Amino acid sequence: MKSQILKALREANSYVSGQELCEQFQVSRTAVWKAVHQLNEEGYIIEAVRNKGYRIVESPDVLSVKEIESLISTKWAGSEIQYYDETDSTNTRAKTWAENGAIHGALVVADMQSAGKGRRGRSWESPKGTNIYLSIILRPQMQPMQAPMLTLVMAHSIAKTLRDVPEINVKIKWPNDIVLHKKKVCGILTEMSAEIDYINYVVIGVGINVNGDQVPEELEKSATTLSIEEKKKFKRSELIAAILKQFETDYELFCETKDLSEFQKTYNQILVNQDREVRVLEPGNEYNGYALGINETGELLVRREDGRIEKVFAGEVSVRGIYGYV
Ligand code: BTN
C-alpha cells in the first residue's frame, strides 16, 4: 500500500486528496494517513495541506524494492525484484535465481557486495550506501554467439540515460565501460548459461559508482564517481528505474534485428575511443591503431599503421588509449 501511495503521489507530481487515495486503494482515511506518516518517518517529505491533500516534496536516496517499484514504469524489466542490503554478488544471486526459474526481466539489486565481481576474474569495489549494483536476468531467443552484443546494448542504455536525465556527459569506452572525464564510473559484467545453440539465460551485471566521495587510492587515476565529478548526489532508485526503462526499449529494438545497426550511430557518437589512437592488447598480438568505431555486430574497427582494418572482437582483447586507460 505504501509503495502504491508513493507511486500515486509521484505520478501526480502535485496535490492528491486523501479522499482520492482512499477510493483508489479502497482503504480508510486513517490508513492513508498512517502510510504517509510512515513514509515521512523513512525520510520522505510529504506535506499535507487542508483542502488540497498530500504532495511529495522530497525523497531520500533509499534503495529498496518498494522504492524501485514506485518509480518503475516498464513492461517486463524489473517486473520481479530481489533486494539485498548485503550480498556476495548480485550476478551470483541472479544466476541462482535464474537456475530456479526466474522470469525474463527479473532484477537483483544490492546496497553492498562482499564479493563483487569484475571482468576477467577481477574484483569490483562494492562499498555500502553509495553505489548501484544490479543484475538483470534475460532469456533471449538468439544464438549464444550473439549474446555479447547485449552488453553493448546495456552500455548504450546506461550512457543514454545518464546523458538524458541528469545530463551527465558520460562516454563509452569500448566495449562496455562508461567513463566520465576519462575515468571509469561504470562497469558491466555479462554471464551466460547456454548450450551450443541455445541460451538458457543471460545475466547482465551493472556496477555504477554514484555517490561516493572518494575511490580507493590505487584506482584514483582510472576511476571516479558521478558525485565527485558532478559535485552533487543522486537518487539511486531513480537512476535504476530510468536505466531499466531505457534498457527495455533498447532490448526490444535490438531483438528486431539481433544486431547493433540501430545503435551503431549513437554508440559511435559517444565512444571515447572514436578517432583516437589505441593500443590493442590481444593475447600474443599487440599493436597500435586508429579506432574507427564499432560495426553492426559490435566489433571495434581499428586501422593499423599499414592501412589494414582489423575487426577487434570484445572477448579476450582490451583496448587502451596509447597514453593510459582512455
Ligand atoms: C568490470 O570489470 O568493468 C565489470 C564490473 C561489473 C560489476 C557489477 S556490480 C553488479 C554485478 N555484480 C557483480 O558481482 N558484478 C557486477
Short mmCIF file of C-alpha atoms and ligand atoms in Angstrom, two decimals:
data_model
loop_
_atom_site.label_atom_id
_atom_site.label_comp_id
_atom_site.label_asym_id
_atom_site.label_seq_id
_atom_site.Cartn_x
_atom_site.Cartn_y
_atom_site.Cartn_z
CA MET A 1 0.00 0.00 0.00
CA LYS A 2 2.82 2.38 0.94
CA SER A 3 4.53 1.90 -2.42
CA GLN A 4 1.20 2.38 -4.24
CA ILE A 5 0.59 5.66 -2.41
CA LEU A 6 4.15 6.73 -3.14
CA LYS A 7 3.68 5.92 -6.83
CA ALA A 8 0.36 7.81 -6.98
CA LEU A 9 1.92 10.90 -5.37
CA ARG A 10 4.93 10.75 -7.67
CA GLU A 11 2.84 10.37 -10.78
CA ALA A 12 0.55 13.25 -9.80
CA ASN A 13 3.54 15.49 -9.07
CA SER A 14 1.15 17.83 -7.21
CA TYR A 15 -1.56 17.50 -4.53
CA VAL A 16 -3.68 14.37 -4.36
CA SER A 17 -6.63 14.48 -2.00
CA GLY A 18 -6.88 11.95 0.83
CA GLN A 19 -10.32 11.05 -0.50
CA GLU A 20 -8.91 10.15 -3.93
CA LEU A 21 -6.25 7.93 -2.37
CA CYS A 22 -8.89 6.20 -0.19
CA GLU A 23 -11.06 5.48 -3.20
CA GLN A 24 -8.20 4.39 -5.42
CA PHE A 25 -6.86 1.88 -2.90
CA GLN A 26 -10.11 1.03 -1.12
CA VAL A 27 -8.77 1.92 2.33
CA SER A 28 -9.78 4.26 5.14
CA ARG A 29 -8.54 7.84 5.55
CA THR A 30 -6.70 6.73 8.68
CA ALA A 31 -4.89 4.03 6.71
CA VAL A 32 -3.75 6.63 4.15
CA TRP A 33 -2.65 8.99 6.91
CA LYS A 34 -0.70 6.16 8.60
CA ALA A 35 1.05 5.20 5.37
CA VAL A 36 2.05 8.83 4.75
CA HIS A 37 3.24 9.13 8.34
CA GLN A 38 5.42 6.01 7.93
CA LEU A 39 6.86 7.36 4.68
CA ASN A 40 7.78 10.60 6.43
CA GLU A 41 9.48 8.58 9.17
CA GLU A 42 11.54 6.87 6.48
CA GLY A 43 12.88 10.20 5.26
CA TYR A 44 10.38 11.24 2.59
CA ILE A 45 8.92 14.70 2.94
CA ILE A 46 5.22 14.52 2.12
CA GLU A 47 3.30 17.63 3.02
CA ALA A 48 -0.36 17.54 3.95
CA VAL A 49 -2.42 20.64 3.24
CA ARG A 50 -6.02 21.03 4.33
CA ASN A 51 -8.47 21.02 1.41
CA LYS A 52 -5.72 20.12 -1.03
CA GLY A 53 -4.33 16.79 0.11
CA TYR A 54 -0.87 15.27 0.03
CA ARG A 55 2.13 16.26 -2.06
CA ILE A 56 5.57 14.69 -2.24
CA VAL A 57 8.29 17.28 -1.74
CA GLU A 58 11.46 15.24 -1.31
CA SER A 59 12.55 11.60 -1.39
CA PRO A 60 15.67 10.26 0.26
CA ASP A 61 18.25 8.10 -1.52
CA VAL A 62 16.51 4.91 -0.49
CA LEU A 63 17.28 1.63 -2.16
CA SER A 64 14.51 -0.94 -1.67
CA VAL A 65 12.00 -2.99 -3.64
CA LYS A 66 9.23 -0.61 -2.59
CA GLU A 67 11.17 2.45 -3.73
CA ILE A 68 12.20 1.00 -7.08
CA GLU A 69 8.69 -0.34 -7.73
CA SER A 70 7.16 3.05 -7.06
CA LEU A 71 9.40 4.62 -9.73
CA ILE A 72 9.44 1.95 -12.37
CA SER A 73 7.25 2.13 -15.49
CA THR A 74 8.35 -0.85 -17.55
CA LYS A 75 6.54 -3.84 -19.01
CA TRP A 76 8.98 -6.58 -18.06
CA ALA A 77 12.36 -5.11 -16.98
CA GLY A 78 12.35 -5.33 -13.18
CA SER A 79 8.86 -6.84 -13.01
CA GLU A 80 10.18 -9.02 -10.16
CA ILE A 81 12.84 -7.68 -7.84
CA GLN A 82 15.10 -9.20 -5.17
CA TYR A 83 16.84 -6.67 -2.95
CA TYR A 84 19.70 -7.30 -0.52
CA ASP A 85 21.19 -4.86 1.99
CA GLU A 86 24.28 -7.01 1.59
CA THR A 87 25.11 -9.98 -0.60
CA ASP A 88 28.15 -11.68 -2.13
CA SER A 89 27.48 -10.62 -5.74
CA THR A 90 24.23 -9.69 -7.47
CA ASN A 91 25.40 -11.67 -10.52
CA THR A 92 25.78 -14.79 -8.36
CA ARG A 93 22.34 -14.22 -6.80
CA ALA A 94 20.82 -13.67 -10.25
CA LYS A 95 22.37 -16.88 -11.62
CA THR A 96 20.96 -18.91 -8.72
CA TRP A 97 17.55 -17.30 -9.23
CA ALA A 98 17.71 -17.99 -12.97
CA GLU A 99 18.57 -21.66 -12.29
CA ASN A 100 15.46 -21.75 -10.11
CA GLY A 101 13.17 -20.41 -12.83
CA ALA A 102 13.34 -16.59 -12.62
CA ILE A 103 11.40 -14.90 -15.41
CA HIS A 104 12.84 -12.74 -18.19
CA GLY A 105 13.47 -9.27 -16.74
CA ALA A 106 13.85 -10.36 -13.10
CA LEU A 107 16.16 -7.98 -11.25
CA VAL A 108 18.58 -8.31 -8.34
CA VAL A 109 19.74 -5.16 -6.55
CA ALA A 110 22.08 -4.80 -3.59
CA ASP A 111 23.31 -1.94 -1.42
CA MET A 112 26.63 -3.68 -0.79
CA GLN A 113 28.55 -6.66 -2.19
CA SER A 114 31.09 -8.65 -0.23
CA ALA A 115 32.43 -10.43 -3.35
CA GLY A 116 31.63 -8.08 -6.24
CA LYS A 117 32.99 -9.48 -9.50
CA GLY A 118 34.64 -7.53 -12.31
CA ARG A 119 35.60 -8.71 -15.77
CA ARG A 120 38.47 -11.15 -16.27
CA GLY A 121 38.32 -12.50 -12.75
CA ARG A 122 38.98 -9.13 -11.15
CA SER A 123 37.02 -7.97 -8.11
CA TRP A 124 34.68 -4.97 -8.05
CA GLU A 125 34.82 -2.48 -5.19
CA SER A 126 31.35 -2.55 -3.65
CA PRO A 127 31.04 -0.38 -0.52
CA LYS A 128 27.66 0.15 1.09
CA GLY A 129 25.22 3.05 0.90
CA THR A 130 26.60 4.83 -2.17
CA ASN A 131 26.62 2.82 -5.38
CA ILE A 132 24.43 0.84 -7.73
CA TYR A 133 24.94 -2.92 -8.00
CA LEU A 134 22.31 -4.63 -10.12
CA SER A 135 21.89 -7.71 -12.27
CA ILE A 136 19.10 -8.33 -14.74
CA ILE A 137 18.13 -11.82 -15.91
CA LEU A 138 17.28 -12.24 -19.60
CA ARG A 139 16.04 -15.22 -21.56
CA PRO A 140 16.77 -14.12 -25.11
CA GLN A 141 15.78 -16.11 -28.18
CA MET A 142 19.04 -15.89 -30.04
CA GLN A 143 22.25 -17.77 -30.68
CA PRO A 144 24.80 -17.82 -27.81
CA MET A 145 27.37 -16.11 -30.03
CA GLN A 146 25.05 -13.09 -30.34
CA ALA A 147 24.80 -12.58 -26.58
CA PRO A 148 27.93 -10.42 -26.15
CA MET A 149 26.13 -7.71 -28.11
CA LEU A 150 23.67 -7.41 -25.22
CA THR A 151 26.47 -5.94 -23.12
CA LEU A 152 26.92 -3.17 -25.65
CA VAL A 153 23.15 -2.59 -25.67
CA MET A 154 23.27 -2.16 -21.89
CA ALA A 155 26.26 0.21 -22.16
CA HIS A 156 24.25 2.24 -24.65
CA SER A 157 21.19 2.29 -22.34
CA ILE A 158 23.20 3.44 -19.32
CA ALA A 159 25.10 6.12 -21.23
CA LYS A 160 21.90 7.41 -22.85
CA THR A 161 20.07 7.53 -19.51
CA LEU A 162 22.87 9.39 -17.75
CA ARG A 163 23.25 11.82 -20.63
CA ASP A 164 19.49 12.45 -21.00
CA VAL A 165 18.11 12.67 -17.48
CA PRO A 166 20.72 14.13 -15.15
CA GLU A 167 22.63 15.42 -18.21
CA ILE A 168 25.96 13.91 -17.27
CA ASN A 169 28.43 13.97 -20.11
CA VAL A 170 29.45 10.31 -19.90
CA LYS A 171 31.04 8.42 -22.77
CA ILE A 172 31.52 4.77 -23.61
CA LYS A 173 34.93 3.14 -23.62
CA TRP A 174 34.65 0.15 -25.92
CA PRO A 175 33.18 -2.31 -25.38
CA ASN A 176 31.25 -1.52 -22.24
CA ASP A 177 32.85 0.78 -19.69
CA ILE A 178 31.14 4.08 -19.01
CA VAL A 179 33.59 6.90 -18.41
CA LEU A 180 33.30 10.46 -17.19
CA HIS A 181 36.16 12.91 -17.66
CA LYS A 182 38.27 9.97 -18.88
CA LYS A 183 37.76 7.93 -15.71
CA LYS A 184 35.59 4.86 -15.27
CA VAL A 185 32.26 5.28 -13.45
CA CYS A 186 30.53 2.08 -14.51
CA GLY A 187 31.41 -1.48 -15.45
CA ILE A 188 29.28 -4.26 -16.90
CA LEU A 189 29.78 -7.99 -16.44
CA THR A 190 27.66 -10.32 -18.57
CA GLU A 191 27.46 -14.01 -17.76
CA MET A 192 25.58 -16.68 -19.67
CA SER A 193 24.39 -20.24 -19.30
CA ALA A 194 23.98 -21.84 -22.70
CA GLU A 195 24.18 -24.96 -24.78
CA ILE A 196 25.88 -24.86 -28.15
CA ASP A 197 22.83 -23.43 -29.93
CA TYR A 198 20.52 -22.45 -27.07
CA ILE A 199 20.69 -19.76 -24.40
CA ASN A 200 19.37 -20.84 -21.07
CA TYR A 201 19.76 -17.38 -19.55
CA VAL A 202 21.94 -14.28 -19.61
CA VAL A 203 22.75 -12.17 -16.55
CA ILE A 204 23.89 -8.61 -17.15
CA GLY A 205 25.51 -7.12 -14.05
CA VAL A 206 25.97 -3.38 -13.74
CA GLY A 207 28.07 -1.53 -11.19
CA ILE A 208 27.87 2.27 -11.11
CA ASN A 209 29.94 4.46 -8.81
CA VAL A 210 27.33 7.00 -7.80
CA ASN A 211 27.55 8.92 -4.53
CA GLY A 212 30.97 8.03 -3.13
CA ASP A 213 33.22 10.95 -2.12
CA GLN A 214 36.37 9.02 -2.93
CA VAL A 215 37.68 5.94 -4.69
CA PRO A 216 40.43 3.67 -3.32
CA GLU A 217 43.85 5.22 -3.83
CA GLU A 218 45.04 2.56 -6.28
CA LEU A 219 42.07 3.35 -8.56
CA GLU A 220 42.22 7.15 -8.35
CA LYS A 221 43.88 7.56 -11.74
CA SER A 222 41.40 5.46 -13.65
CA ALA A 223 38.12 5.52 -11.69
CA THR A 224 35.77 8.09 -10.24
CA THR A 225 32.15 8.53 -9.08
CA LEU A 226 29.30 10.57 -10.55
CA SER A 227 29.18 12.61 -7.38
CA ILE A 228 32.90 13.52 -7.36
CA GLU A 229 32.68 14.75 -10.94
CA GLU A 230 29.25 16.41 -10.83
CA LYS A 231 29.52 17.74 -7.25
CA LYS A 232 26.06 16.57 -6.29
CA LYS A 233 24.28 13.47 -5.00
CA PHE A 234 21.93 11.25 -6.97
CA LYS A 235 18.91 9.13 -6.06
CA ARG A 236 19.99 5.60 -6.89
CA SER A 237 16.48 4.17 -7.22
CA GLU A 238 15.57 6.91 -9.71
CA LEU A 239 18.64 6.10 -11.79
CA ILE A 240 17.86 2.37 -11.68
CA ALA A 241 14.25 2.94 -12.81
CA ALA A 242 15.38 5.20 -15.66
CA ILE A 243 18.07 2.75 -16.81
CA LEU A 244 15.60 -0.16 -16.81
CA LYS A 245 13.14 1.85 -18.88
CA GLN A 246 15.79 2.72 -21.45
CA PHE A 247 17.16 -0.82 -21.49
CA GLU A 248 13.70 -2.29 -22.09
CA THR A 249 13.25 -0.05 -25.15
CA ASP A 250 16.77 -0.75 -26.41
CA TYR A 251 16.48 -4.50 -25.87
CA GLU A 252 13.25 -4.70 -27.86
CA LEU A 253 14.81 -2.70 -30.68
CA PHE A 254 17.86 -4.95 -30.63
CA CYS A 255 15.66 -8.07 -30.84
CA GLU A 256 14.10 -6.84 -34.08
CA THR A 257 17.41 -7.13 -35.95
CA LYS A 258 19.61 -9.09 -33.50
CA ASP A 259 22.41 -6.72 -34.35
CA LEU A 260 23.53 -3.25 -33.31
CA SER A 261 22.60 -1.45 -36.52
CA GLU A 262 20.07 0.70 -34.64
CA PHE A 263 22.64 1.72 -32.02
CA GLN A 264 25.82 1.99 -34.05
CA LYS A 265 25.43 5.69 -34.80
CA THR A 266 24.68 6.89 -31.25
CA TYR A 267 27.17 4.45 -29.76
CA ASN A 268 29.94 5.75 -32.01
CA GLN A 269 28.99 9.38 -31.30
CA ILE A 270 29.71 8.88 -27.60
CA LEU A 271 32.57 6.43 -28.00
CA VAL A 272 35.57 7.84 -26.19
CA ASN A 273 37.95 5.82 -28.41
CA GLN A 274 36.42 7.15 -31.63
CA ASP A 275 39.02 8.64 -33.99
CA ARG A 276 41.78 8.13 -31.47
CA GLU A 277 44.94 6.16 -31.42
CA VAL A 278 44.53 2.99 -29.38
CA ARG A 279 46.65 0.06 -28.31
CA VAL A 280 45.02 -3.30 -28.87
CA LEU A 281 46.14 -5.89 -26.33
CA GLU A 282 45.30 -9.23 -27.86
CA PRO A 283 46.98 -12.26 -26.29
CA GLY A 284 50.14 -12.73 -28.34
CA ASN A 285 49.34 -9.82 -30.63
CA GLU A 286 49.71 -6.23 -29.50
CA TYR A 287 49.55 -3.31 -31.87
CA ASN A 288 48.67 0.37 -32.17
CA GLY A 289 45.99 1.63 -34.50
CA TYR A 290 43.34 4.21 -35.10
CA ALA A 291 39.84 3.43 -33.77
CA LEU A 292 37.11 3.94 -36.36
CA GLY A 293 34.10 2.94 -34.24
CA ILE A 294 32.01 -0.22 -33.97
CA ASN A 295 30.35 -2.14 -36.77
CA GLU A 296 26.82 -3.58 -36.61
CA THR A 297 27.95 -6.60 -34.61
CA GLY A 298 29.85 -4.59 -32.02
CA GLU A 299 33.40 -5.25 -33.14
CA LEU A 300 35.76 -2.29 -32.96
CA LEU A 301 37.22 -1.38 -36.33
CA VAL A 302 40.87 -0.43 -35.95
CA ARG A 303 43.03 0.86 -38.80
CA ARG A 304 46.59 -0.37 -38.41
CA GLU A 305 49.61 1.68 -39.35
CA ASP A 306 49.92 -0.21 -42.66
CA GLY A 307 46.32 0.67 -43.55
CA ARG A 308 44.76 -2.74 -42.87
CA ILE A 309 41.49 -2.60 -40.97
CA GLU A 310 41.12 -5.09 -38.12
CA LYS A 311 37.83 -6.10 -36.57
CA VAL A 312 38.50 -6.37 -32.85
CA PHE A 313 36.18 -8.75 -31.03
CA ALA A 314 35.47 -7.91 -27.39
CA GLY A 315 36.18 -11.33 -25.85
CA GLU A 316 39.84 -11.53 -24.90
CA VAL A 317 41.00 -8.17 -26.11
CA SER A 318 41.48 -4.97 -24.24
CA VAL A 319 41.87 -1.59 -25.86
CA ARG A 320 43.64 1.31 -24.19
CA GLY A 321 44.47 4.82 -25.11
CA ILE A 322 48.12 4.90 -26.05
CA TYR A 323 48.89 7.06 -23.00
CA GLY A 324 46.70 5.29 -20.46
CA TYR A 325 43.23 3.97 -19.65
CA VAL A 326 41.37 6.07 -22.26
C1 BTN B 1 34.04 -4.57 -14.94
O1 BTN B 1 35.04 -5.21 -14.59
O2 BTN B 1 34.14 -3.49 -15.53
C2 BTN B 1 32.66 -5.12 -14.67
C3 BTN B 1 32.15 -4.77 -13.30
C4 BTN B 1 30.75 -5.27 -13.02
C5 BTN B 1 30.31 -5.01 -11.60
C6 BTN B 1 28.88 -5.37 -11.36
S1 BTN B 1 28.29 -4.82 -9.78
C7 BTN B 1 26.83 -5.72 -10.00
C8 BTN B 1 27.21 -7.04 -10.63
N1 BTN B 1 27.58 -7.99 -9.62
C9 BTN B 1 28.87 -8.32 -9.68
O3 BTN B 1 29.45 -9.09 -8.90
N2 BTN B 1 29.46 -7.66 -10.70
C10 BTN B 1 28.51 -6.84 -11.41
#
